[in-house]
Amino acid sequence: MVYKLRIILDAKEDIFRDVEIRGKQTLWNLHLGIKSAFSLMGEDLSIFNILDEDGVVVKSVPLEDMSDDGDGEIMSDVYITEVFENVGDKIHFQYGFMDLWEFFCELVEIIDEKPAVNYPITVFRFGKMPLKAPSKSSAKSKKNTIIPLADDEFGSFDDGYAGASFEDEDDSFDDDEDDDFADDDFDDDDLD
């Protein structure tokens, strides 16, 4: 059986792809299918978050084993049939580290396998893929984030220093001692 999934980019605009994948393939294959469908470049880390009916993460399945003992479940261990049992089941996919791409994957339908098709395959594209991962910041944080501080929040700089003398406390150091010191290690003639 082939699972038709709608992969939706988490963005303001509607951007999605329909990908078909065999039920006996793994999340690793789906990871490759999503990268291909959305033209994601690089070899960044990724993770699938398997969700329950309420959208709560049941378990996370990374691309590579991140467990301390080395026995963690990875994408190549989990079959598509294990994740998508019913039409409407959803999972969450994250790709990247510095630029985090987020996707929601939903099972649309289960269909018969077509001969001579190399799955996973992108069967429908909608929306133009942005050059950068969509920002998750709110409109408030897009404004100027520098907030001027009032003097009364930290007190005036002069508080505690009024009348203090900052004369040379170290008499062994004389600022005028090395006035004839040349800090150039080479002559201008060496530049020719």
XYZ file of C-alpha atoms in Angstrom:
192
model
C 0.000 0.000 0.000
C 1.049 3.590 -0.672
C 0.434 6.406 1.788
C -0.364 9.810 0.303
C 0.777 12.510 2.694
C 0.187 16.249 2.580
C 3.315 18.011 3.859
C 2.559 21.600 4.913
C 5.288 24.155 5.597
C 4.608 26.097 8.795
C 4.443 29.563 7.202
C 2.011 32.451 6.746
C 1.507 31.552 3.092
C -0.008 28.279 1.914
C 2.927 26.113 0.864
C 2.506 22.349 0.695
C 3.465 19.243 -1.218
C 1.725 15.900 -1.628
C 4.140 13.002 -1.284
C 3.421 9.325 -1.856
C 5.442 6.743 0.056
C 5.162 2.990 0.568
C 3.877 1.822 3.927
C 6.859 -0.491 4.294
C 9.320 2.408 3.939
C 10.648 4.245 6.984
C 10.634 7.762 8.387
C 14.155 8.058 6.978
C 12.690 7.612 3.481
C 10.025 10.205 4.277
C 12.762 12.565 5.498
C 14.459 12.230 2.084
C 11.111 12.684 0.315
C 10.401 15.920 2.200
C 13.891 17.252 1.487
C 13.388 16.537 -2.215
C 9.817 17.897 -2.360
C 10.793 21.209 -0.766
C 14.322 21.434 -2.247
C 15.955 21.566 1.189
C 19.706 21.727 0.859
C 22.374 20.356 3.145
C 22.624 17.488 5.576
C 21.113 19.139 8.639
C 19.729 17.194 11.543
C 16.026 16.545 11.580
C 13.388 15.040 13.821
C 9.873 13.680 13.519
C 7.481 14.315 16.397
C 4.678 11.773 16.449
C 1.470 13.403 17.662
C -1.688 12.081 19.282
C -5.227 13.165 18.274
C -4.891 16.364 20.346
C -1.585 17.366 18.744
C 0.514 16.444 21.784
C 3.917 14.889 21.077
C 3.844 11.172 21.930
C 7.448 10.487 20.925
C 10.265 12.054 18.962
C 12.280 10.178 16.373
C 15.576 11.833 15.348
C 17.637 11.265 12.228
C 20.594 10.100 14.326
C 20.767 8.447 17.731
C 21.080 11.099 20.434
C 20.644 8.804 23.437
C 23.351 8.345 26.043
C 23.454 4.561 25.684
C 23.309 4.451 21.871
C 20.087 2.426 21.838
C 17.698 5.208 20.841
C 15.129 4.778 18.112
C 16.000 6.568 14.868
C 14.128 7.291 11.632
C 15.349 4.185 9.866
C 13.805 2.056 12.672
C 10.221 3.335 12.305
C 7.969 2.259 9.424
C 5.351 4.513 7.864
C 2.626 1.994 8.791
C 3.589 2.389 12.464
C 3.136 6.149 12.382
C 0.100 6.556 10.138
C -2.665 4.131 11.065
C -5.717 6.141 9.957
C -6.483 8.850 7.423
C -6.086 12.176 9.222
C -3.171 11.076 11.437
C -0.520 13.789 11.716
C 3.154 14.107 12.570
C 5.446 17.112 12.909
C 8.782 17.351 11.072
C 11.646 19.734 11.885
C 14.665 20.184 9.645
C 17.758 22.254 10.308
C 19.487 23.870 13.207
C 20.287 27.520 12.540
C 17.419 27.854 10.048
C 14.645 25.693 11.436
C 12.125 24.505 8.865
C 8.910 23.098 10.364
C 6.347 20.963 8.589
C 3.118 19.173 9.424
C 2.507 15.857 7.690
C -1.007 14.453 7.401
C -2.157 11.160 5.932
C -4.630 12.066 3.160
C -5.360 8.608 1.738
C -4.060 5.077 1.317
C -3.879 3.931 -2.304
C -2.607 0.996 -4.326
C 1.031 0.913 -5.369
C 1.762 1.769 -9.004
C 4.305 -0.400 -10.820
C 7.670 1.081 -11.811
C 7.379 4.093 -9.483
C 10.348 5.001 -7.309
C 8.819 6.011 -3.951
C 8.755 8.435 -2.208
C 7.568 10.706 -4.977
C 6.167 14.230 -4.993
C 2.824 14.176 -6.830
C 1.602 17.743 -6.221
C 3.199 21.101 -5.401
C 1.481 24.249 -4.176
C 3.158 27.531 -3.258
C 6.625 28.899 -3.785
C 9.296 27.822 -1.333
C 10.962 30.759 0.482
C 14.752 31.122 0.410
C 14.950 31.211 4.218
C 13.044 29.340 6.894
C 9.957 31.289 7.979
C 10.511 33.245 11.190
C 8.603 32.224 14.300
C 8.939 35.642 15.952
C 5.836 37.611 16.770
C 5.005 41.021 15.316
C 5.951 42.608 18.630
C 9.513 41.279 18.471
C 9.932 42.544 14.902
C 9.820 46.108 16.202
C 12.920 47.772 17.547
C 13.865 45.631 20.517
C 16.250 48.136 22.061
C 14.529 49.625 25.078
C 16.058 52.780 26.535
C 16.686 52.512 30.247
C 15.564 55.284 32.541
C 18.202 56.750 34.876
C 16.148 55.879 37.919
C 16.165 52.121 37.064
C 19.857 51.758 37.843
C 20.555 55.057 39.512
C 22.739 57.746 38.140
C 26.313 56.900 37.201
C 27.523 59.603 39.543
C 25.889 57.933 42.575
C 28.638 56.566 44.780
C 31.375 58.253 42.787
C 30.718 61.859 43.756
C 33.850 63.403 45.189
C 35.945 60.298 44.486
C 39.477 60.892 43.295
C 40.837 58.823 40.449
C 44.419 59.993 40.676
C 47.143 57.494 39.868
C 47.050 55.034 42.729
C 50.086 53.155 41.428
C 53.051 55.459 41.846
C 55.411 52.984 40.196
C 53.831 53.607 36.765
C 54.543 56.853 34.987
C 52.387 57.658 31.964
C 55.031 59.998 30.570
C 57.865 57.493 30.895
C 57.671 56.038 27.360
C 56.780 59.105 25.262
C 59.527 58.347 22.755
C 58.447 54.738 22.245
C 57.879 53.830 18.592
C 55.188 51.225 18.124
C 56.047 50.484 14.483
C 58.143 47.363 14.058
C 59.242 48.319 10.567
C 60.288 51.396 8.670
C 58.228 52.950 5.932
C 61.055 52.044 3.553
C 60.276 48.337 4.067
C 56.868 48.789 2.400
C 58.333 49.503 -1.047
